[in-house]
């Protein structure tokens, strides 16, 4: 059994300087790699001067989260990969519970530790919290985080199966990662881990969140939540993963309603004076149509149709006032 922890870096010198020592201190029995995704800062010089024990892979072009990890992991041999953001501070003994869980559960293809806020460690962190789900229209949400409502971690969530595990710190079974074709490089960044986890489940495997493992996450290290490019990627990629993974008999209706909801979100952005975000949604829909008509489509390993939460998380949260995961009834 071997583990490779792979940190994808793009102009993240400060995060590497601050967080890589913590990764090295708290990670035993794993090889540590930094995969540099075409950085133009002095990240590589920092690594050469200060972290000689870390293996470095580098290339000239920014391939995004998905393409970058696909390229890097294709060059690394290990039984398990951990895809880790550069702004992650793992707690002591974070890796052993994950490895033990995988070894005890051979049907699990991907898992995450519980993600806690670096600045407020008593709270979950937005990007993945205690494991994720999606609703009937593809809106992702997490145990411990519904939209911008973040819960305090009071032991209310245990290790369990989920529908998606966060790409901020994602452990995958290497064999299954390659079996399903890795990450979808066309997505570039955002929601690519949801697509991967969805496809792994379609291939007959399970996804988990492991409470005994905890890491702290800063969040927003590459793109902050107000960045129009982030808005574009989130809206475009969500439509693409619905097209790829929703049962064909439900696909048209699901995407049609989702586009109407996107239009409502666009109007909201306009009323808030966020013209760039409104235009990002329009561009996202154009990007989805480009994918639909011009991009080659890979066939899934199996055609199992996976469901998550059958309700509408927008209605639950904004109209019914359900602000915590435990108030949602599956």
PDB file of C-alpha atoms in Angstrom:
ATOM      1  CA  UNK A   1       0.000   0.000   0.000  1.00  0.00           C
ATOM      2  CA  UNK A   2       1.487   3.346  -1.068  1.00  0.00           C
ATOM      3  CA  UNK A   3       0.141   6.908  -0.908  1.00  0.00           C
ATOM      4  CA  UNK A   4       1.154   9.952  -2.934  1.00  0.00           C
ATOM      5  CA  UNK A   5       0.026  13.379  -1.689  1.00  0.00           C
ATOM      6  CA  UNK A   6       0.006  15.683  -4.702  1.00  0.00           C
ATOM      7  CA  UNK A   7      -0.304  19.451  -4.277  1.00  0.00           C
ATOM      8  CA  UNK A   8      -1.236  21.283  -7.464  1.00  0.00           C
ATOM      9  CA  UNK A   9       0.306  24.752  -7.453  1.00  0.00           C
ATOM     10  CA  UNK A  10      -0.386  27.787  -9.603  1.00  0.00           C
ATOM     11  CA  UNK A  11       1.426  30.959  -8.517  1.00  0.00           C
ATOM     12  CA  UNK A  12       0.949  29.862  -4.919  1.00  0.00           C
ATOM     13  CA  UNK A  13       4.381  30.626  -3.488  1.00  0.00           C
ATOM     14  CA  UNK A  14       2.972  32.111  -0.290  1.00  0.00           C
ATOM     15  CA  UNK A  15       0.730  29.136   0.361  1.00  0.00           C
ATOM     16  CA  UNK A  16       3.600  26.708  -0.282  1.00  0.00           C
ATOM     17  CA  UNK A  17       5.849  28.616   2.129  1.00  0.00           C
ATOM     18  CA  UNK A  18       3.156  28.692   4.816  1.00  0.00           C
ATOM     19  CA  UNK A  19       1.507  25.299   4.463  1.00  0.00           C
ATOM     20  CA  UNK A  20       3.982  22.840   2.963  1.00  0.00           C
ATOM     21  CA  UNK A  21       5.965  22.639   6.249  1.00  0.00           C
ATOM     22  CA  UNK A  22       2.718  21.645   8.022  1.00  0.00           C
ATOM     23  CA  UNK A  23       1.993  18.999   5.386  1.00  0.00           C
ATOM     24  CA  UNK A  24       5.486  17.559   5.781  1.00  0.00           C
ATOM     25  CA  UNK A  25       5.309  17.597   9.585  1.00  0.00           C
ATOM     26  CA  UNK A  26       1.904  15.947   9.843  1.00  0.00           C
ATOM     27  CA  UNK A  27       2.071  13.453   6.978  1.00  0.00           C
ATOM     28  CA  UNK A  28       3.746  10.126   7.566  1.00  0.00           C
ATOM     29  CA  UNK A  29       4.107   7.153   5.233  1.00  0.00           C
ATOM     30  CA  UNK A  30       3.365   9.093   2.061  1.00  0.00           C
ATOM     31  CA  UNK A  31       5.367  10.587  -0.766  1.00  0.00           C
ATOM     32  CA  UNK A  32       4.851  14.342  -1.136  1.00  0.00           C
ATOM     33  CA  UNK A  33       4.725  15.917  -4.588  1.00  0.00           C
ATOM     34  CA  UNK A  34       4.179  19.466  -5.786  1.00  0.00           C
ATOM     35  CA  UNK A  35       2.847  19.625  -9.328  1.00  0.00           C
ATOM     36  CA  UNK A  36       3.479  23.112 -10.682  1.00  0.00           C
ATOM     37  CA  UNK A  37       0.783  24.122 -13.149  1.00  0.00           C
ATOM     38  CA  UNK A  38       2.684  26.677 -15.232  1.00  0.00           C
ATOM     39  CA  UNK A  39       3.392  29.163 -12.435  1.00  0.00           C
ATOM     40  CA  UNK A  40       5.015  32.489 -13.320  1.00  0.00           C
ATOM     41  CA  UNK A  41       6.059  33.343  -9.758  1.00  0.00           C
ATOM     42  CA  UNK A  42       9.108  31.916  -7.968  1.00  0.00           C
ATOM     43  CA  UNK A  43       7.358  28.815  -6.614  1.00  0.00           C
ATOM     44  CA  UNK A  44       9.892  26.477  -8.225  1.00  0.00           C
ATOM     45  CA  UNK A  45      12.831  28.417  -6.787  1.00  0.00           C
ATOM     46  CA  UNK A  46      11.253  28.250  -3.332  1.00  0.00           C
ATOM     47  CA  UNK A  47      10.786  24.487  -3.614  1.00  0.00           C
ATOM     48  CA  UNK A  48      14.367  23.910  -4.792  1.00  0.00           C
ATOM     49  CA  UNK A  49      15.847  26.053  -2.023  1.00  0.00           C
ATOM     50  CA  UNK A  50      13.697  25.060   0.940  1.00  0.00           C
ATOM     51  CA  UNK A  51      12.007  21.711   0.321  1.00  0.00           C
ATOM     52  CA  UNK A  52      14.548  19.242  -1.083  1.00  0.00           C
ATOM     53  CA  UNK A  53      12.548  16.232   0.175  1.00  0.00           C
ATOM     54  CA  UNK A  54       9.535  17.162  -1.951  1.00  0.00           C
ATOM     55  CA  UNK A  55       9.315  15.724  -5.464  1.00  0.00           C
ATOM     56  CA  UNK A  56       8.488  18.383  -8.051  1.00  0.00           C
ATOM     57  CA  UNK A  57       6.725  18.026 -11.382  1.00  0.00           C
ATOM     58  CA  UNK A  58       6.347  21.072 -13.607  1.00  0.00           C
ATOM     59  CA  UNK A  59       5.156  22.108 -17.040  1.00  0.00           C
ATOM     60  CA  UNK A  60       4.803  25.374 -18.921  1.00  0.00           C
ATOM     61  CA  UNK A  61       1.019  25.831 -19.298  1.00  0.00           C
ATOM     62  CA  UNK A  62      -1.797  26.236 -16.773  1.00  0.00           C
ATOM     63  CA  UNK A  63      -3.963  23.186 -17.479  1.00  0.00           C
ATOM     64  CA  UNK A  64      -6.500  23.972 -14.769  1.00  0.00           C
ATOM     65  CA  UNK A  65      -7.274  21.790 -11.778  1.00  0.00           C
ATOM     66  CA  UNK A  66      -8.579  18.901 -13.877  1.00  0.00           C
ATOM     67  CA  UNK A  67      -5.985  18.901 -16.638  1.00  0.00           C
ATOM     68  CA  UNK A  68      -3.145  19.617 -14.244  1.00  0.00           C
ATOM     69  CA  UNK A  69      -3.957  16.712 -11.977  1.00  0.00           C
ATOM     70  CA  UNK A  70      -4.539  14.358 -14.892  1.00  0.00           C
ATOM     71  CA  UNK A  71      -1.103  15.240 -16.265  1.00  0.00           C
ATOM     72  CA  UNK A  72       0.643  14.939 -12.898  1.00  0.00           C
ATOM     73  CA  UNK A  73      -1.023  11.741 -11.712  1.00  0.00           C
ATOM     74  CA  UNK A  74      -0.211  10.074 -15.005  1.00  0.00           C
ATOM     75  CA  UNK A  75       3.463  10.322 -13.984  1.00  0.00           C
ATOM     76  CA  UNK A  76       3.129   9.044 -10.409  1.00  0.00           C
ATOM     77  CA  UNK A  77       2.881   5.451  -9.194  1.00  0.00           C
ATOM     78  CA  UNK A  78       0.924   4.836  -5.970  1.00  0.00           C
ATOM     79  CA  UNK A  79      -2.024   2.786  -4.712  1.00  0.00           C
ATOM     80  CA  UNK A  80      -3.771   5.945  -3.523  1.00  0.00           C
ATOM     81  CA  UNK A  81      -3.566   9.569  -4.593  1.00  0.00           C
ATOM     82  CA  UNK A  82      -4.421  12.509  -2.349  1.00  0.00           C
ATOM     83  CA  UNK A  83      -5.258  15.612  -4.373  1.00  0.00           C
ATOM     84  CA  UNK A  84      -4.517  18.482  -1.982  1.00  0.00           C
ATOM     85  CA  UNK A  85      -4.894  22.237  -2.401  1.00  0.00           C
ATOM     86  CA  UNK A  86      -1.876  24.352  -1.526  1.00  0.00           C
ATOM     87  CA  UNK A  87      -3.869  26.172   1.207  1.00  0.00           C
ATOM     88  CA  UNK A  88      -4.537  23.041   3.292  1.00  0.00           C
ATOM     89  CA  UNK A  89      -3.098  22.563   6.797  1.00  0.00           C
ATOM     90  CA  UNK A  90      -3.652  18.913   7.752  1.00  0.00           C
ATOM     91  CA  UNK A  91      -3.952  18.071  11.407  1.00  0.00           C
ATOM     92  CA  UNK A  92      -1.754  15.440  13.007  1.00  0.00           C
ATOM     93  CA  UNK A  93      -2.589  11.853  12.071  1.00  0.00           C
ATOM     94  CA  UNK A  94      -4.981  12.995   9.346  1.00  0.00           C
ATOM     95  CA  UNK A  95      -3.882  10.437   6.777  1.00  0.00           C
ATOM     96  CA  UNK A  96      -4.024   7.183   8.752  1.00  0.00           C
ATOM     97  CA  UNK A  97      -7.828   7.170   9.231  1.00  0.00           C
ATOM     98  CA  UNK A  98      -8.327   7.702   5.504  1.00  0.00           C
ATOM     99  CA  UNK A  99      -5.994   4.850   4.579  1.00  0.00           C
ATOM    100  CA  UNK A 100      -7.598   2.564   7.151  1.00  0.00           C
ATOM    101  CA  UNK A 101     -11.053   3.372   5.823  1.00  0.00           C
ATOM    102  CA  UNK A 102     -10.062   2.612   2.245  1.00  0.00           C
ATOM    103  CA  UNK A 103      -8.393  -0.637   3.254  1.00  0.00           C
ATOM    104  CA  UNK A 104     -11.483  -1.736   5.196  1.00  0.00           C
ATOM    105  CA  UNK A 105     -13.916  -0.697   2.430  1.00  0.00           C
ATOM    106  CA  UNK A 106     -12.734  -1.887  -0.983  1.00  0.00           C
ATOM    107  CA  UNK A 107     -15.860  -0.530  -2.703  1.00  0.00           C
ATOM    108  CA  UNK A 108     -14.940   3.060  -1.758  1.00  0.00           C
ATOM    109  CA  UNK A 109     -13.257   4.892  -4.642  1.00  0.00           C
ATOM    110  CA  UNK A 110     -12.899   8.392  -3.145  1.00  0.00           C
ATOM    111  CA  UNK A 111     -13.058   9.974   0.289  1.00  0.00           C
ATOM    112  CA  UNK A 112     -12.381  13.258   2.028  1.00  0.00           C
ATOM    113  CA  UNK A 113     -11.404  14.318   5.531  1.00  0.00           C
ATOM    114  CA  UNK A 114     -13.691  16.758   7.304  1.00  0.00           C
ATOM    115  CA  UNK A 115     -12.825  20.243   6.069  1.00  0.00           C
ATOM    116  CA  UNK A 116     -12.563  22.930   8.753  1.00  0.00           C
ATOM    117  CA  UNK A 117     -12.035  26.675   8.416  1.00  0.00           C
ATOM    118  CA  UNK A 118      -8.384  27.634   8.856  1.00  0.00           C
ATOM    119  CA  UNK A 119      -9.299  30.957  10.469  1.00  0.00           C
ATOM    120  CA  UNK A 120     -12.143  29.536  12.624  1.00  0.00           C
ATOM    121  CA  UNK A 121     -11.261  25.860  13.166  1.00  0.00           C
ATOM    122  CA  UNK A 122     -14.364  25.201  15.245  1.00  0.00           C
ATOM    123  CA  UNK A 123     -16.441  25.695  12.076  1.00  0.00           C
ATOM    124  CA  UNK A 124     -16.671  23.702   8.875  1.00  0.00           C
ATOM    125  CA  UNK A 125     -15.214  25.213   5.708  1.00  0.00           C
ATOM    126  CA  UNK A 126     -17.316  26.099   2.685  1.00  0.00           C
ATOM    127  CA  UNK A 127     -15.545  24.030   0.032  1.00  0.00           C
ATOM    128  CA  UNK A 128     -16.486  20.587   1.313  1.00  0.00           C
ATOM    129  CA  UNK A 129     -17.390  20.601   5.016  1.00  0.00           C
ATOM    130  CA  UNK A 130     -18.406  17.050   6.020  1.00  0.00           C
ATOM    131  CA  UNK A 131     -19.144  15.681   2.562  1.00  0.00           C
ATOM    132  CA  UNK A 132     -21.416  16.660  -0.294  1.00  0.00           C
ATOM    133  CA  UNK A 133     -24.666  15.935  -2.088  1.00  0.00           C
ATOM    134  CA  UNK A 134     -26.591  17.506  -4.969  1.00  0.00           C
ATOM    135  CA  UNK A 135     -30.288  18.227  -5.377  1.00  0.00           C
ATOM    136  CA  UNK A 136     -32.649  17.371  -8.224  1.00  0.00           C
ATOM    137  CA  UNK A 137     -31.339  20.293 -10.313  1.00  0.00           C
ATOM    138  CA  UNK A 138     -27.656  19.731  -9.634  1.00  0.00           C
ATOM    139  CA  UNK A 139     -27.100  22.338  -6.922  1.00  0.00           C
ATOM    140  CA  UNK A 140     -24.325  21.039  -4.649  1.00  0.00           C
ATOM    141  CA  UNK A 141     -24.479  21.322  -0.870  1.00  0.00           C
ATOM    142  CA  UNK A 142     -22.718  19.764   2.090  1.00  0.00           C
ATOM    143  CA  UNK A 143     -23.242  18.386   5.524  1.00  0.00           C
ATOM    144  CA  UNK A 144     -22.282  21.385   7.633  1.00  0.00           C
ATOM    145  CA  UNK A 145     -22.780  23.977   4.866  1.00  0.00           C
ATOM    146  CA  UNK A 146     -25.895  25.069   3.025  1.00  0.00           C
ATOM    147  CA  UNK A 147     -25.101  27.998   0.733  1.00  0.00           C
ATOM    148  CA  UNK A 148     -23.369  30.595   2.956  1.00  0.00           C
ATOM    149  CA  UNK A 149     -24.614  29.162   6.260  1.00  0.00           C
ATOM    150  CA  UNK A 150     -21.665  27.397   7.877  1.00  0.00           C
ATOM    151  CA  UNK A 151     -22.219  25.159  10.893  1.00  0.00           C
ATOM    152  CA  UNK A 152     -20.020  24.774  13.916  1.00  0.00           C
ATOM    153  CA  UNK A 153     -18.442  21.331  14.111  1.00  0.00           C
ATOM    154  CA  UNK A 154     -19.990  19.845  17.236  1.00  0.00           C
ATOM    155  CA  UNK A 155     -19.642  16.188  16.315  1.00  0.00           C
ATOM    156  CA  UNK A 156     -23.074  16.142  14.683  1.00  0.00           C
ATOM    157  CA  UNK A 157     -21.781  14.336  11.587  1.00  0.00           C
ATOM    158  CA  UNK A 158     -20.140  10.928  11.568  1.00  0.00           C
ATOM    159  CA  UNK A 159     -18.151   9.032   8.981  1.00  0.00           C
ATOM    160  CA  UNK A 160     -20.570   8.012   6.257  1.00  0.00           C
ATOM    161  CA  UNK A 161     -21.198   7.621   2.556  1.00  0.00           C
ATOM    162  CA  UNK A 162     -21.835  10.855   0.639  1.00  0.00           C
ATOM    163  CA  UNK A 163     -22.333  11.680  -3.040  1.00  0.00           C
ATOM    164  CA  UNK A 164     -19.255  13.815  -3.565  1.00  0.00           C
ATOM    165  CA  UNK A 165     -16.034  14.521  -1.745  1.00  0.00           C
ATOM    166  CA  UNK A 166     -14.250  17.854  -1.981  1.00  0.00           C
ATOM    167  CA  UNK A 167     -11.412  18.401  -4.420  1.00  0.00           C
ATOM    168  CA  UNK A 168      -9.684  20.574  -1.827  1.00  0.00           C
ATOM    169  CA  UNK A 169      -8.432  17.373  -0.179  1.00  0.00           C
ATOM    170  CA  UNK A 170      -9.544  14.305  -2.084  1.00  0.00           C
ATOM    171  CA  UNK A 171      -8.161  10.805  -1.631  1.00  0.00           C
ATOM    172  CA  UNK A 172      -8.843   8.432  -4.505  1.00  0.00           C
ATOM    173  CA  UNK A 173      -8.183   4.790  -5.233  1.00  0.00           C
ATOM    174  CA  UNK A 174      -5.719   5.021  -8.121  1.00  0.00           C
ATOM    175  CA  UNK A 175      -7.063   2.027 -10.010  1.00  0.00           C
ATOM    176  CA  UNK A 176     -10.593   3.459 -10.082  1.00  0.00           C
ATOM    177  CA  UNK A 177      -9.404   6.980 -10.894  1.00  0.00           C
ATOM    178  CA  UNK A 178      -7.798   5.651 -14.064  1.00  0.00           C
ATOM    179  CA  UNK A 179     -10.661   3.226 -14.757  1.00  0.00           C
ATOM    180  CA  UNK A 180     -13.212   6.058 -15.096  1.00  0.00           C
ATOM    181  CA  UNK A 181     -10.863   8.247 -17.112  1.00  0.00           C
ATOM    182  CA  UNK A 182      -9.661  10.621 -14.402  1.00  0.00           C
ATOM    183  CA  UNK A 183     -10.948  14.172 -14.171  1.00  0.00           C
ATOM    184  CA  UNK A 184     -12.724  15.814 -17.096  1.00  0.00           C
ATOM    185  CA  UNK A 185     -10.085  18.250 -18.391  1.00  0.00           C
ATOM    186  CA  UNK A 186     -12.717  20.224 -20.338  1.00  0.00           C
ATOM    187  CA  UNK A 187     -14.206  21.410 -17.027  1.00  0.00           C
ATOM    188  CA  UNK A 188     -10.843  23.075 -16.224  1.00  0.00           C
ATOM    189  CA  UNK A 189     -11.769  23.902 -12.613  1.00  0.00           C
ATOM    190  CA  UNK A 190     -14.791  23.833 -10.269  1.00  0.00           C
ATOM    191  CA  UNK A 191     -17.222  20.927  -9.887  1.00  0.00           C
ATOM    192  CA  UNK A 192     -14.796  18.554 -11.596  1.00  0.00           C
ATOM    193  CA  UNK A 193     -14.578  16.539  -8.373  1.00  0.00           C
ATOM    194  CA  UNK A 194     -18.391  16.239  -8.292  1.00  0.00           C
ATOM    195  CA  UNK A 195     -18.328  14.915 -11.844  1.00  0.00           C
ATOM    196  CA  UNK A 196     -15.542  12.468 -10.936  1.00  0.00           C
ATOM    197  CA  UNK A 197     -17.390  11.190  -7.865  1.00  0.00           C
ATOM    198  CA  UNK A 198     -20.623  10.897  -9.864  1.00  0.00           C
ATOM    199  CA  UNK A 199     -18.859   8.816 -12.527  1.00  0.00           C
ATOM    200  CA  UNK A 200     -17.176   6.635  -9.912  1.00  0.00           C
ATOM    201  CA  UNK A 201     -20.586   5.844  -8.438  1.00  0.00           C
ATOM    202  CA  UNK A 202     -21.936   5.111 -11.901  1.00  0.00           C
ATOM    203  CA  UNK A 203     -19.124   2.582 -12.208  1.00  0.00           C
ATOM    204  CA  UNK A 204     -20.349   0.842  -9.061  1.00  0.00           C
ATOM    205  CA  UNK A 205     -18.173   2.414  -6.364  1.00  0.00           C
ATOM    206  CA  UNK A 206     -18.929   4.545  -3.287  1.00  0.00           C
ATOM    207  CA  UNK A 207     -17.784   7.923  -1.919  1.00  0.00           C
ATOM    208  CA  UNK A 208     -17.185   8.707   1.757  1.00  0.00           C
ATOM    209  CA  UNK A 209     -16.359  11.467   4.242  1.00  0.00           C
ATOM    210  CA  UNK A 210     -14.209  10.347   7.181  1.00  0.00           C
ATOM    211  CA  UNK A 211     -14.799  12.193  10.454  1.00  0.00           C
ATOM    212  CA  UNK A 212     -11.649  10.856  12.119  1.00  0.00           C
ATOM    213  CA  UNK A 213      -9.532  12.796   9.616  1.00  0.00           C
ATOM    214  CA  UNK A 214      -9.474  16.599   9.707  1.00  0.00           C
ATOM    215  CA  UNK A 215      -7.732  19.301   7.692  1.00  0.00           C
ATOM    216  CA  UNK A 216      -7.922  23.090   7.839  1.00  0.00           C
ATOM    217  CA  UNK A 217      -8.589  25.012   4.619  1.00  0.00           C
ATOM    218  CA  UNK A 218      -8.185  28.705   3.809  1.00  0.00           C
ATOM    219  CA  UNK A 219     -10.336  28.656   0.652  1.00  0.00           C
ATOM    220  CA  UNK A 220     -10.435  30.993  -2.347  1.00  0.00           C
ATOM    221  CA  UNK A 221      -6.701  30.755  -2.870  1.00  0.00           C
ATOM    222  CA  UNK A 222      -6.860  30.784  -6.669  1.00  0.00           C
ATOM    223  CA  UNK A 223     -10.218  32.427  -7.474  1.00  0.00           C
ATOM    224  CA  UNK A 224     -12.335  34.261  -4.921  1.00  0.00           C
ATOM    225  CA  UNK A 225     -16.102  33.752  -4.946  1.00  0.00           C
ATOM    226  CA  UNK A 226     -16.819  37.125  -6.605  1.00  0.00           C
ATOM    227  CA  UNK A 227     -14.555  36.459  -9.586  1.00  0.00           C
ATOM    228  CA  UNK A 228     -16.647  36.350 -12.826  1.00  0.00           C
ATOM    229  CA  UNK A 229     -14.478  33.535 -14.210  1.00  0.00           C
ATOM    230  CA  UNK A 230     -15.369  31.442 -11.161  1.00  0.00           C
ATOM    231  CA  UNK A 231     -19.063  32.239 -11.750  1.00  0.00           C
ATOM    232  CA  UNK A 232     -18.695  31.216 -15.388  1.00  0.00           C
ATOM    233  CA  UNK A 233     -17.024  27.908 -14.519  1.00  0.00           C
ATOM    234  CA  UNK A 234     -19.543  27.033 -11.811  1.00  0.00           C
ATOM    235  CA  UNK A 235     -22.610  27.669 -13.982  1.00  0.00           C
ATOM    236  CA  UNK A 236     -21.179  26.101 -17.152  1.00  0.00           C
ATOM    237  CA  UNK A 237     -19.733  23.049 -15.450  1.00  0.00           C
ATOM    238  CA  UNK A 238     -22.896  22.367 -13.465  1.00  0.00           C
ATOM    239  CA  UNK A 239     -24.887  22.145 -16.712  1.00  0.00           C
ATOM    240  CA  UNK A 240     -22.250  19.868 -18.237  1.00  0.00           C
ATOM    241  CA  UNK A 241     -22.214  17.432 -15.346  1.00  0.00           C
ATOM    242  CA  UNK A 242     -26.027  17.246 -15.458  1.00  0.00           C
ATOM    243  CA  UNK A 243     -25.881  16.460 -19.169  1.00  0.00           C
ATOM    244  CA  UNK A 244     -23.246  13.795 -18.583  1.00  0.00           C
ATOM    245  CA  UNK A 245     -24.732  12.061 -15.565  1.00  0.00           C
ATOM    246  CA  UNK A 246     -28.507  12.554 -15.308  1.00  0.00           C
ATOM    247  CA  UNK A 247     -30.680   9.696 -16.557  1.00  0.00           C
ATOM    248  CA  UNK A 248     -31.538  10.437 -20.237  1.00  0.00           C
ATOM    249  CA  UNK A 249     -35.317  10.362 -19.676  1.00  0.00           C
ATOM    250  CA  UNK A 250     -34.923  13.179 -17.110  1.00  0.00           C
ATOM    251  CA  UNK A 251     -32.097  15.097 -18.755  1.00  0.00           C
ATOM    252  CA  UNK A 252     -34.012  17.624 -20.882  1.00  0.00           C
ATOM    253  CA  UNK A 253     -36.484  18.573 -18.142  1.00  0.00           C
ATOM    254  CA  UNK A 254     -33.744  18.866 -15.519  1.00  0.00           C
ATOM    255  CA  UNK A 255     -31.483  21.070 -17.633  1.00  0.00           C
ATOM    256  CA  UNK A 256     -34.395  23.202 -18.899  1.00  0.00           C
ATOM    257  CA  UNK A 257     -35.557  24.000 -15.353  1.00  0.00           C
ATOM    258  CA  UNK A 258     -31.982  24.577 -14.256  1.00  0.00           C
ATOM    259  CA  UNK A 259     -31.526  27.120 -17.053  1.00  0.00           C
ATOM    260  CA  UNK A 260     -34.637  28.973 -15.881  1.00  0.00           C
ATOM    261  CA  UNK A 261     -33.191  29.046 -12.368  1.00  0.00           C
ATOM    262  CA  UNK A 262     -29.909  30.331 -13.805  1.00  0.00           C
ATOM    263  CA  UNK A 263     -31.903  33.131 -15.451  1.00  0.00           C
ATOM    264  CA  UNK A 264     -33.386  34.066 -12.080  1.00  0.00           C
ATOM    265  CA  UNK A 265     -29.878  34.116 -10.612  1.00  0.00           C
ATOM    266  CA  UNK A 266     -28.791  36.389 -13.465  1.00  0.00           C
ATOM    267  CA  UNK A 267     -31.628  38.830 -12.789  1.00  0.00           C
ATOM    268  CA  UNK A 268     -30.629  38.852  -9.122  1.00  0.00           C
ATOM    269  CA  UNK A 269     -27.060  39.730 -10.105  1.00  0.00           C
ATOM    270  CA  UNK A 270     -28.364  42.602 -12.244  1.00  0.00           C
ATOM    271  CA  UNK A 271     -30.479  44.007  -9.394  1.00  0.00           C
ATOM    272  CA  UNK A 272     -27.370  43.890  -7.205  1.00  0.00           C
ATOM    273  CA  UNK A 273     -25.351  45.786  -9.811  1.00  0.00           C
ATOM    274  CA  UNK A 274     -23.144  42.789 -10.608  1.00  0.00           C
ATOM    275  CA  UNK A 275     -23.109  43.100 -14.383  1.00  0.00           C
ATOM    276  CA  UNK A 276     -19.951  40.998 -14.773  1.00  0.00           C
ATOM    277  CA  UNK A 277     -21.585  38.088 -12.921  1.00  0.00           C
ATOM    278  CA  UNK A 278     -24.723  38.377 -15.076  1.00  0.00           C
ATOM    279  CA  UNK A 279     -22.593  38.274 -18.221  1.00  0.00           C
ATOM    280  CA  UNK A 280     -20.680  35.289 -16.802  1.00  0.00           C
ATOM    281  CA  UNK A 281     -23.945  33.303 -16.666  1.00  0.00           C
ATOM    282  CA  UNK A 282     -24.717  34.163 -20.298  1.00  0.00           C
ATOM    283  CA  UNK A 283     -21.217  33.103 -21.268  1.00  0.00           C
ATOM    284  CA  UNK A 284     -21.623  29.902 -19.243  1.00  0.00           C
ATOM    285  CA  UNK A 285     -24.740  28.933 -21.208  1.00  0.00           C
ATOM    286  CA  UNK A 286     -22.919  29.598 -24.463  1.00  0.00           C
ATOM    287  CA  UNK A 287     -20.052  27.430 -23.164  1.00  0.00           C
ATOM    288  CA  UNK A 288     -22.501  24.642 -22.370  1.00  0.00           C
ATOM    289  CA  UNK A 289     -23.932  24.748 -25.900  1.00  0.00           C
ATOM    290  CA  UNK A 290     -20.398  24.638 -27.297  1.00  0.00           C
ATOM    291  CA  UNK A 291     -19.724  21.530 -25.223  1.00  0.00           C
ATOM    292  CA  UNK A 292     -23.036  20.003 -26.303  1.00  0.00           C
ATOM    293  CA  UNK A 293     -22.495  20.384 -30.030  1.00  0.00           C
ATOM    294  CA  UNK A 294     -18.749  20.479 -30.590  1.00  0.00           C
ATOM    295  CA  UNK A 295     -16.892  18.569 -27.870  1.00  0.00           C
ATOM    296  CA  UNK A 296     -16.295  14.783 -28.026  1.00  0.00           C
ATOM    297  CA  UNK A 297     -18.140  12.827 -25.338  1.00  0.00           C
ATOM    298  CA  UNK A 298     -16.471   9.985 -23.438  1.00  0.00           C
ATOM    299  CA  UNK A 299     -18.584   6.931 -22.640  1.00  0.00           C
ATOM    300  CA  UNK A 300     -18.960   6.105 -18.918  1.00  0.00           C
ATOM    301  CA  UNK A 301     -17.676   2.791 -17.612  1.00  0.00           C
ATOM    302  CA  UNK A 302     -21.217   1.800 -16.606  1.00  0.00           C
ATOM    303  CA  UNK A 303     -24.635   3.389 -16.965  1.00  0.00           C
ATOM    304  CA  UNK A 304     -25.842   3.286 -13.383  1.00  0.00           C
ATOM    305  CA  UNK A 305     -28.082   6.286 -12.738  1.00  0.00           C
ATOM    306  CA  UNK A 306     -27.156   7.761  -9.357  1.00  0.00           C
ATOM    307  CA  UNK A 307     -29.543   9.907  -7.369  1.00  0.00           C
ATOM    308  CA  UNK A 308     -28.865  12.193  -4.455  1.00  0.00           C
ATOM    309  CA  UNK A 309     -31.359  14.558  -2.795  1.00  0.00           C
ATOM    310  CA  UNK A 310     -34.644  14.556  -4.741  1.00  0.00           C
ATOM    311  CA  UNK A 311     -35.822  17.927  -3.412  1.00  0.00           C
ATOM    312  CA  UNK A 312     -34.888  21.497  -4.334  1.00  0.00           C
ATOM    313  CA  UNK A 313     -32.288  22.945  -1.989  1.00  0.00           C
ATOM    314  CA  UNK A 314     -33.104  26.500  -3.168  1.00  0.00           C
ATOM    315  CA  UNK A 315     -36.715  26.162  -2.014  1.00  0.00           C
ATOM    316  CA  UNK A 316     -35.672  24.479   1.227  1.00  0.00           C
ATOM    317  CA  UNK A 317     -33.133  27.138   2.110  1.00  0.00           C
ATOM    318  CA  UNK A 318     -34.637  30.398   0.862  1.00  0.00           C
ATOM    319  CA  UNK A 319     -38.377  29.721   1.202  1.00  0.00           C
ATOM    320  CA  UNK A 320     -38.673  27.091   3.929  1.00  0.00           C
ATOM    321  CA  UNK A 321     -35.897  28.473   6.115  1.00  0.00           C
ATOM    322  CA  UNK A 322     -33.929  25.232   6.395  1.00  0.00           C
ATOM    323  CA  UNK A 323     -30.445  26.467   7.127  1.00  0.00           C
ATOM    324  CA  UNK A 324     -28.787  23.277   8.416  1.00  0.00           C
ATOM    325  CA  UNK A 325     -28.232  19.938   6.764  1.00  0.00           C
ATOM    326  CA  UNK A 326     -29.988  18.037   9.527  1.00  0.00           C
ATOM    327  CA  UNK A 327     -33.204  19.893   8.635  1.00  0.00           C
ATOM    328  CA  UNK A 328     -33.164  18.408   5.132  1.00  0.00           C
ATOM    329  CA  UNK A 329     -35.100  15.155   4.857  1.00  0.00           C
ATOM    330  CA  UNK A 330     -33.733  12.662   2.356  1.00  0.00           C
TER     331      UNK A 330
END
